[in-house]
């Protein structure tokens, strides 16, 4: 046997080992992480219960349903629209694991774009996930991609044409759930997921829909609540209450000519009051250093600190950064205040919830204290 | 459509493996095996 043949055999062996080890890691991203719902959970539905077309697809996702003793209004919390925005997914998990409902109904989706949780954005060097210390030990949470996995939806067109408006966007946005609303029955997987969520809102007559997001600290719409015209009153009330608690948050109105977003289309196509919230995630930004699990959890980055001191960012950024505890606490408080504002404006249709920790408690104890 | 895509990848993988075993330059052999890793993972629809 020639020398080059032996080298070829050795290389084949090494290659196979690399494929087995890394392949297993990639495959693990497709498995669900365990979630431990609170005792008040009524049932776990699937999005395909509302839209058959999602059955046996990678877009089908769990819908956690909580029902109070008394009839009232209903709220849908959307976590994980963009799986590279971890405070969104984690806040929704925190609700599933702690929520108590006395009146009305609460629906929570923790992985709105489930397919996007199965991979990372290329060339970003993101870890597959991060760990949080809880009473029951260290728990793993996924850090995914902004968009649907191309394994599940391909090829991307050069130009993405939003179905109901004809708006043109860059081709990669075709896999972005928050550009796909209200969705399409016979569309791409991403459009089907959006259609599933729109169907859920219609079938369950959801009064209030809260979509949780994060953005990089240099993005102008940050520490903000974005409201459709119909939800402007609710948002204004909630923001005032948050500002009284010294939480800086701004109101942004949903642009009428920007299509496919939850805060636009769900307001235009359904009866729900849609709202979207953004917190600051340095792990997502262009100025960040090494992208590690620590950066995701601690939210501390020296370059962002410099940029913050120089006044280049849209949020304050000091040596304490923006830890996940703070970002989840903001979203949590935001949801509580939105629900309270809805209750003020819709007497008789109140949604009375409890069991969710307050802002200061979460900062002091850390989110791990409230996960099972 | 995905099936045609995977058949094209299978064709490429076959060609590269043949090349790996006929190539006489070690540097090139290493390069071929590096290219093969993502190709095989896409063929299996892992990544
Ligand atoms: Zn987002």
Short mmCIF file of C-alpha atoms and ligand atoms in Angstrom, two decimals:
data_model
loop_
_atom_site.label_atom_id
_atom_site.label_comp_id
_atom_site.label_asym_id
_atom_site.label_seq_id
_atom_site.Cartn_x
_atom_site.Cartn_y
_atom_site.Cartn_z
CA UNK A 1 0.00 0.00 0.00
CA UNK A 2 1.35 3.43 -1.02
CA UNK A 3 2.12 6.19 1.46
CA UNK A 4 -0.65 8.42 0.09
CA UNK A 5 -3.20 5.67 0.41
CA UNK A 6 -2.32 5.24 4.09
CA UNK A 7 -2.64 9.02 4.61
CA UNK A 8 -6.03 8.94 2.86
CA UNK A 9 -7.21 6.17 5.21
CA UNK A 10 -5.98 8.08 8.28
CA UNK A 11 -7.68 11.27 7.07
CA UNK A 12 -10.92 9.35 6.45
CA UNK A 13 -10.76 8.10 10.05
CA UNK A 14 -10.13 11.58 11.49
CA UNK A 15 -12.89 13.05 9.30
CA UNK A 16 -15.37 10.41 10.47
CA UNK A 17 -14.55 11.11 14.12
CA UNK A 18 -15.01 14.89 13.62
CA UNK A 19 -18.34 14.28 11.86
CA UNK A 20 -19.56 11.94 14.62
CA UNK A 21 -18.58 14.26 17.50
CA UNK A 22 -19.68 17.58 16.02
CA UNK A 23 -22.66 15.96 14.33
CA UNK A 24 -23.86 14.70 17.70
CA UNK A 25 -23.57 18.23 19.13
CA UNK A 26 -25.58 19.68 16.25
CA UNK A 27 -28.16 16.89 16.58
CA UNK A 28 -28.55 17.69 20.31
CA UNK A 29 -29.78 21.16 19.33
CA UNK A 30 -32.90 19.48 17.89
CA UNK A 31 -33.93 17.97 21.25
CA UNK A 32 -36.31 19.85 23.58
CA UNK A 33 -34.87 21.12 26.86
CA UNK A 34 -36.86 20.13 29.97
CA UNK A 35 -39.34 22.70 31.34
CA UNK A 36 -41.11 22.21 34.69
CA UNK A 37 -44.51 23.95 34.59
CA UNK A 38 -46.18 25.35 37.70
CA UNK A 39 -49.08 23.48 39.33
CA UNK A 40 -51.54 25.90 37.76
CA UNK A 41 -50.87 24.59 34.24
CA UNK A 42 -54.15 23.48 32.66
CA UNK A 43 -52.77 21.75 29.55
CA UNK A 44 -49.99 21.72 26.99
CA UNK A 45 -51.31 22.14 23.47
CA UNK A 46 -49.40 22.22 20.22
CA UNK A 47 -49.49 25.01 17.65
CA UNK A 48 -50.65 22.35 15.16
CA UNK A 49 -53.87 22.06 17.23
CA UNK A 50 -54.69 25.49 15.78
CA UNK A 51 -53.28 24.90 12.31
CA UNK A 52 -53.09 21.31 10.99
CA UNK A 53 -50.46 22.27 8.43
CA UNK A 54 -47.80 22.39 11.16
CA UNK A 55 -48.31 18.77 12.27
CA UNK A 56 -45.08 16.72 12.08
CA UNK A 57 -43.06 19.72 10.93
CA UNK A 58 -40.07 21.27 12.76
CA UNK A 59 -42.22 24.39 13.21
CA UNK A 60 -44.74 22.77 15.55
CA UNK A 61 -44.27 24.03 19.11
CA UNK A 62 -45.74 23.70 22.61
CA UNK A 63 -48.42 26.11 23.81
CA UNK A 64 -48.68 26.18 27.63
CA UNK A 65 -52.22 27.01 28.72
CA UNK A 66 -53.13 28.39 32.18
CA UNK A 67 -56.74 28.95 33.22
CA UNK A 68 -58.10 30.78 36.25
CA UNK A 69 -61.17 29.69 38.23
CA UNK A 70 -63.01 32.79 37.09
CA UNK A 71 -63.63 33.74 33.47
CA UNK A 72 -61.81 36.81 32.22
CA UNK A 73 -59.60 38.07 29.43
CA UNK A 74 -56.73 36.23 27.76
CA UNK A 75 -53.09 36.98 27.07
CA UNK A 76 -50.57 35.26 24.80
CA UNK A 77 -46.87 35.56 25.66
CA UNK A 78 -44.53 34.85 22.73
CA UNK A 79 -41.02 33.84 23.81
CA UNK A 80 -38.29 32.74 21.42
CA UNK A 81 -39.42 34.47 18.24
CA UNK A 82 -35.68 35.11 17.77
CA UNK A 83 -33.72 32.42 19.66
CA UNK A 84 -30.54 34.56 19.70
CA UNK A 85 -32.41 36.93 22.05
CA UNK A 86 -32.27 34.81 25.23
CA UNK A 87 -34.18 37.04 27.67
CA UNK A 88 -37.26 36.39 25.52
CA UNK A 89 -37.16 32.59 25.79
CA UNK A 90 -36.08 32.69 29.45
CA UNK A 91 -38.85 35.11 30.51
CA UNK A 92 -41.46 32.85 28.93
CA UNK A 93 -39.97 29.80 30.70
CA UNK A 94 -40.01 31.74 34.00
CA UNK A 95 -43.74 32.37 33.48
CA UNK A 96 -44.46 28.72 32.68
CA UNK A 97 -42.62 27.59 35.82
CA UNK A 98 -44.10 30.13 38.29
CA UNK A 99 -47.43 31.36 36.99
CA UNK A 100 -50.61 31.31 39.06
CA UNK A 101 -53.82 32.42 37.37
CA UNK A 102 -56.89 33.45 39.37
CA UNK A 103 -58.94 34.94 36.57
CA UNK A 104 -58.75 34.72 32.79
CA UNK A 105 -56.45 32.63 30.64
CA UNK A 106 -52.72 32.82 29.90
CA UNK A 107 -51.09 31.16 26.87
CA UNK A 108 -47.31 30.92 26.71
CA UNK A 109 -45.15 29.80 23.78
CA UNK A 110 -41.51 29.47 24.87
CA UNK A 111 -40.06 28.58 21.44
CA UNK A 112 -42.15 30.49 18.92
CA UNK A 113 -39.71 29.70 16.11
CA UNK A 114 -38.73 26.19 17.24
CA UNK A 115 -36.71 25.48 14.11
CA UNK A 116 -34.50 28.51 14.78
CA UNK A 117 -33.54 26.94 18.15
CA UNK A 118 -31.89 24.02 16.31
CA UNK A 119 -28.93 25.98 14.89
CA UNK A 120 -26.80 29.11 15.28
CA UNK A 121 -26.30 32.07 12.97
CA UNK A 122 -23.34 31.33 10.67
CA UNK A 123 -20.08 33.23 11.30
CA UNK A 124 -21.21 34.63 14.66
CA UNK A 125 -19.27 32.20 16.85
CA UNK A 126 -22.25 31.87 19.19
CA UNK A 127 -22.32 29.07 21.76
CA UNK A 128 -25.13 26.53 21.53
CA UNK A 129 -26.43 27.63 24.88
CA UNK A 130 -25.75 28.92 28.37
CA UNK A 131 -26.11 27.69 31.95
CA UNK A 132 -27.98 29.06 34.94
CA UNK A 133 -27.55 27.92 38.56
CA UNK A 134 -30.85 26.87 40.11
CA UNK A 135 -31.84 25.13 43.34
CA UNK A 136 -31.95 21.82 41.45
CA UNK A 137 -28.50 22.35 39.93
CA UNK A 138 -27.14 23.83 36.74
CA UNK A 139 -29.68 24.13 33.93
CA UNK A 140 -28.92 24.46 30.22
CA UNK A 141 -30.82 26.81 27.92
CA UNK A 142 -30.47 27.07 24.16
CA UNK A 143 -29.04 30.03 22.27
CA UNK A 144 -30.24 29.69 18.70
CA UNK A 145 -30.44 31.72 15.54
CA UNK A 146 -32.53 34.70 14.47
CA UNK A 147 -33.99 32.68 11.62
CA UNK A 148 -35.50 29.30 10.76
CA UNK A 149 -32.92 26.53 10.17
CA UNK A 150 -32.06 26.36 6.43
CA UNK A 151 -32.19 22.56 6.83
CA UNK A 152 -35.93 23.05 7.35
CA UNK A 153 -36.56 25.85 4.85
CA UNK A 154 -34.52 26.48 1.73
CA UNK A 155 -33.52 28.00 -0.64
CA UNK A 156 -33.78 31.68 0.31
CA UNK A 157 -35.01 33.87 -2.56
CA UNK A 158 -32.90 36.90 -3.57
CA UNK A 159 -35.77 39.13 -2.52
CA UNK A 160 -38.32 38.21 0.13
CA UNK A 161 -41.75 39.46 -0.83
CA UNK A 162 -44.07 39.71 2.18
CA UNK A 163 -47.26 37.94 1.11
CA UNK A 164 -50.11 40.19 2.26
CA UNK A 165 -48.43 43.58 1.60
CA UNK A 166 -46.02 42.91 -1.28
CA UNK A 167 -43.25 44.61 0.73
CA UNK A 168 -39.76 43.62 -0.45
CA UNK A 169 -37.02 42.68 1.99
CA UNK A 170 -33.64 40.99 1.75
CA UNK A 171 -33.87 37.29 0.91
CA UNK A 172 -32.66 36.03 4.30
CA UNK A 173 -35.68 37.67 6.00
CA UNK A 174 -37.78 34.94 4.41
CA UNK A 175 -36.83 32.81 7.44
CA UNK A 176 -37.54 35.56 10.02
CA UNK A 177 -40.76 34.82 11.94
CA UNK A 178 -41.17 38.50 12.83
CA UNK A 179 -41.39 39.41 9.13
CA UNK A 180 -43.88 36.65 8.29
CA UNK A 181 -47.09 37.75 10.05
CA UNK A 182 -50.00 37.23 9.54
CA UNK A 183 -48.59 34.16 7.79
CA UNK A 184 -49.85 31.91 5.03
CA UNK A 185 -51.50 28.49 5.07
CA UNK A 186 -49.63 27.34 1.97
CA UNK A 187 -46.46 29.39 2.51
CA UNK A 188 -42.95 28.57 3.73
CA UNK A 189 -42.43 26.88 7.11
CA UNK A 190 -41.87 30.31 8.71
CA UNK A 191 -45.09 31.66 7.18
CA UNK A 192 -46.93 28.57 8.42
CA UNK A 193 -45.68 29.14 11.98
CA UNK A 194 -46.87 32.77 11.76
CA UNK A 195 -50.21 31.51 10.42
CA UNK A 196 -50.42 29.06 13.34
CA UNK A 197 -49.92 31.87 15.86
CA UNK A 198 -52.49 34.07 14.07
CA UNK A 199 -54.95 31.12 14.10
CA UNK A 200 -54.38 30.57 17.84
CA UNK A 201 -55.14 34.26 18.47
CA UNK A 202 -58.33 34.06 16.42
CA UNK A 203 -59.59 30.71 17.74
CA UNK A 204 -58.88 31.47 21.40
CA UNK A 205 -59.96 35.12 21.01
CA UNK A 206 -56.73 36.33 22.62
CA UNK A 207 -57.16 39.88 23.95
CA UNK A 208 -53.51 40.73 24.45
CA UNK A 209 -50.39 39.45 22.65
CA UNK A 210 -46.92 40.25 24.01
CA UNK A 211 -43.94 39.42 21.77
CA UNK A 212 -40.59 39.45 23.64
CA UNK A 213 -37.34 40.47 21.94
CA UNK A 214 -33.81 41.77 22.45
CA UNK A 215 -31.60 43.96 20.31
CA UNK A 216 -27.96 44.97 20.22
CA UNK A 217 -27.11 48.04 22.37
CA UNK A 218 -26.39 50.16 19.26
CA UNK A 219 -29.88 49.54 17.83
CA UNK A 220 -32.18 52.59 18.18
CA UNK A 221 -35.33 50.68 19.24
CA UNK A 222 -34.21 49.35 22.58
CA UNK A 223 -35.46 49.29 26.19
CA UNK A 224 -38.66 50.01 24.40
CA UNK A 225 -42.23 48.88 24.02
CA UNK A 226 -43.59 48.90 20.48
CA UNK A 227 -47.35 49.30 20.17
CA UNK A 228 -49.93 49.04 17.41
CA UNK A 229 -52.36 52.04 17.38
CA UNK A 230 -54.97 49.86 19.08
CA UNK A 231 -52.63 49.02 21.98
CA UNK A 232 -51.19 52.53 22.48
CA UNK A 233 -53.31 53.22 25.59
CA UNK A 234 -52.29 49.97 27.26
CA UNK A 235 -48.61 50.63 26.42
CA UNK A 236 -48.71 54.21 27.75
CA UNK A 237 -50.22 53.09 31.07
CA UNK A 238 -47.69 50.26 31.43
CA UNK A 239 -44.72 52.48 30.58
CA UNK A 240 -45.74 55.12 33.12
CA UNK A 241 -45.97 52.45 35.80
CA UNK A 242 -42.54 51.11 34.86
CA UNK A 243 -41.02 54.59 34.91
CA UNK A 244 -42.47 55.10 38.42
CA UNK A 245 -40.43 52.01 39.38
CA UNK A 246 -37.34 53.74 37.87
CA UNK A 247 -37.22 51.35 34.91
CA UNK A 248 -36.27 53.36 31.83
CA UNK A 249 -38.46 52.37 28.92
CA UNK A 250 -39.72 54.24 25.86
CA UNK A 251 -42.89 53.96 23.78
CA UNK A 252 -42.48 53.41 20.05
CA UNK A 253 -45.42 53.34 17.70
CA UNK A 254 -45.52 50.49 15.18
CA UNK A 255 -44.77 52.00 11.74
CA UNK A 256 -47.75 51.58 9.40
CA UNK A 257 -45.60 50.80 6.37
CA UNK A 258 -43.32 48.19 7.95
CA UNK A 259 -44.92 44.81 7.31
CA UNK A 260 -44.68 41.29 8.62
CA UNK A 261 -44.02 42.31 12.24
CA UNK A 262 -46.19 41.07 15.09
CA UNK A 263 -46.99 44.57 16.39
CA UNK A 264 -48.26 45.59 12.95
CA UNK A 265 -49.99 42.59 11.38
CA UNK A 266 -51.55 41.01 14.49
CA UNK A 267 -53.22 44.37 15.12
CA UNK A 268 -54.34 44.72 11.51
CA UNK A 269 -55.48 41.11 10.95
CA UNK A 270 -56.83 40.03 14.37
CA UNK A 271 -58.75 41.50 17.31
CA UNK A 272 -55.81 41.20 19.71
CA UNK A 273 -53.90 44.13 21.21
CA UNK A 274 -50.30 43.43 20.10
CA UNK A 275 -47.24 44.72 21.94
CA UNK A 276 -43.54 44.02 21.57
CA UNK A 277 -40.73 44.64 24.05
CA UNK A 278 -36.96 44.96 23.50
CA UNK A 279 -34.08 44.68 25.98
CA UNK A 280 -30.34 45.19 25.35
CA UNK A 281 -28.33 42.07 24.51
CA UNK A 282 -24.59 42.70 23.99
CA UNK A 283 -24.07 39.10 22.74
CA UNK A 284 -26.02 40.10 19.64
CA UNK A 285 -24.22 43.34 18.82
CA UNK A 286 -21.50 44.07 16.28
CA UNK A 287 -19.12 45.67 18.82
CA UNK A 288 -18.91 42.66 21.14
CA UNK A 289 -15.74 40.77 21.97
CA UNK A 290 -15.62 36.99 22.36
CA UNK A 291 -19.13 35.54 22.11
CA UNK A 292 -19.35 33.25 25.09
CA UNK A 293 -21.96 31.83 27.41
CA UNK A 294 -20.64 34.31 30.05
CA UNK A 295 -21.34 37.26 27.76
CA UNK A 296 -24.92 36.02 27.29
CA UNK A 297 -25.50 35.62 31.02
CA UNK A 298 -23.35 38.41 32.54
CA UNK A 299 -23.88 40.91 29.72
CA UNK A 300 -20.55 42.59 30.46
CA UNK A 301 -18.37 43.71 27.55
CA UNK A 302 -15.45 46.21 27.75
CA UNK A 303 -15.89 47.50 24.19
CA UNK A 304 -19.57 48.19 24.79
CA UNK A 305 -18.60 49.95 28.02
CA UNK A 306 -16.27 52.20 25.98
CA UNK A 307 -18.94 52.82 23.33
CA UNK A 308 -21.44 53.60 26.10
CA UNK A 309 -19.06 56.11 27.73
CA UNK A 310 -18.53 57.74 24.32
CA UNK A 311 -22.30 58.12 23.95
CA UNK A 312 -22.58 55.89 20.89
CA UNK A 313 -25.26 53.57 22.28
CA UNK A 314 -29.00 53.86 22.78
CA UNK A 315 -28.80 52.45 26.32
CA UNK A 316 -26.59 53.21 29.30
CA UNK A 317 -23.71 50.74 29.38
CA UNK A 318 -21.30 50.68 32.32
CA UNK A 319 -19.01 48.11 33.96
CA UNK A 320 -22.07 46.21 35.19
CA UNK A 321 -23.27 45.65 31.62
CA UNK A 322 -26.77 44.31 31.06
CA UNK A 323 -26.99 40.89 32.72
CA UNK A 324 -29.67 38.40 31.78
CA UNK A 325 -31.18 38.82 35.29
CA UNK A 326 -31.89 42.47 34.55
CA UNK A 327 -33.17 41.83 31.03
CA UNK A 328 -35.56 39.07 32.17
CA UNK A 329 -36.66 41.26 35.11
CA UNK A 330 -37.51 44.07 32.65
CA UNK A 331 -39.57 41.77 30.41
CA UNK A 332 -41.29 40.21 33.43
CA UNK A 333 -42.21 43.59 34.92
CA UNK A 334 -43.29 44.77 31.48
CA UNK A 335 -45.72 41.86 31.10
CA UNK A 336 -47.15 42.40 34.61
CA UNK A 337 -47.67 46.12 33.96
CA UNK A 338 -49.19 45.51 30.52
CA UNK A 339 -51.67 43.06 32.02
CA UNK A 340 -52.50 45.55 34.81
CA UNK A 341 -53.02 48.30 32.24
CA UNK A 342 -55.28 46.01 30.20
CA UNK A 343 -57.28 45.27 33.35
CA UNK A 344 -57.73 49.01 34.07
CA UNK A 345 -59.08 49.60 30.57
CA UNK A 346 -61.23 46.45 30.29
CA UNK A 347 -63.17 46.02 33.51
CA UNK A 348 -65.05 42.73 33.70
CA UNK A 349 -62.47 41.11 31.42
CA UNK A 350 -59.57 41.21 33.87
CA UNK A 351 -56.66 38.77 33.80
CA UNK A 352 -55.49 38.24 37.39
CA UNK A 353 -52.09 36.54 37.64
CA UNK A 354 -49.57 35.94 40.41
CA UNK A 355 -46.53 33.92 41.36
CA UNK A 356 -44.17 36.04 39.27
CA UNK A 357 -41.22 37.67 41.11
CA UNK A 358 -40.82 41.46 41.18
CA UNK A 359 -38.08 43.46 39.47
CA UNK A 360 -35.89 44.05 42.54
CA UNK A 361 -36.27 40.44 43.76
CA UNK A 362 -35.02 39.15 40.42
CA UNK A 363 -32.03 41.49 40.43
CA UNK A 364 -31.10 40.50 43.99
CA UNK A 365 -31.85 36.76 43.92
CA UNK A 366 -31.05 36.15 40.26
CA UNK A 367 -33.35 34.41 37.84
CA UNK A 368 -32.01 30.99 38.92
CA UNK A 369 -33.86 31.36 42.24
CA UNK A 370 -37.15 31.32 40.33
CA UNK A 371 -36.45 28.39 38.02
CA UNK A 372 -37.20 24.88 39.21
CA UNK B 1 -36.29 19.58 -4.56
CA UNK B 2 -34.39 18.71 -1.37
CA UNK B 3 -33.80 15.24 -2.80
CA UNK B 4 -32.15 16.64 -5.96
CA UNK B 5 -30.03 18.93 -3.75
CA UNK B 6 -28.89 15.97 -1.68
CA UNK B 7 -28.15 13.92 -4.79
CA UNK B 8 -25.87 16.73 -6.03
CA UNK B 9 -24.09 16.71 -2.65
CA UNK B 10 -23.78 12.92 -2.80
CA UNK B 11 -22.18 13.26 -6.23
CA UNK B 12 -19.71 15.85 -4.91
CA UNK B 13 -18.90 13.73 -1.85
CA UNK B 14 -18.19 10.72 -4.09
CA UNK B 15 -15.93 12.78 -6.35
CA UNK B 16 -14.02 14.22 -3.38
CA UNK B 17 -13.54 10.82 -1.74
CA UNK B 18 -12.18 9.46 -5.04
CA UNK B 19 -9.84 12.46 -5.21
CA UNK B 20 -8.74 11.93 -1.60
CA UNK B 21 -7.58 8.42 -2.53
CA UNK B 22 -5.93 9.35 -5.85
CA UNK B 23 -4.26 12.61 -4.77
CA UNK B 24 -0.46 12.44 -4.37
CA UNK B 25 0.04 15.73 -2.49
CA UNK B 26 -0.52 15.52 1.30
CA UNK B 27 -1.53 19.20 1.57
CA UNK B 28 -4.27 18.64 -1.02
CA UNK B 29 -5.39 15.46 0.72
CA UNK B 30 -5.85 17.41 3.97
CA UNK B 31 -7.73 20.17 2.12
CA UNK B 32 -10.09 17.63 0.54
CA UNK B 33 -10.91 16.06 3.89
CA UNK B 34 -11.62 19.50 5.39
CA UNK B 35 -14.06 20.23 2.55
CA UNK B 36 -15.68 16.83 3.02
CA UNK B 37 -16.66 17.41 6.68
CA UNK B 38 -19.40 20.03 6.09
CA UNK B 39 -20.46 18.31 2.86
CA UNK B 40 -21.10 14.98 4.59
CA UNK B 41 -22.97 16.79 7.41
CA UNK B 42 -25.20 18.52 4.86
CA UNK B 43 -25.71 15.23 3.02
CA UNK B 44 -27.01 13.76 6.28
CA UNK B 45 -28.98 17.00 6.89
CA UNK B 46 -27.30 17.45 10.26
CA UNK B 47 -26.04 20.98 9.65
ZN1 LIG C 1 -36.04 40.04 17.92
#
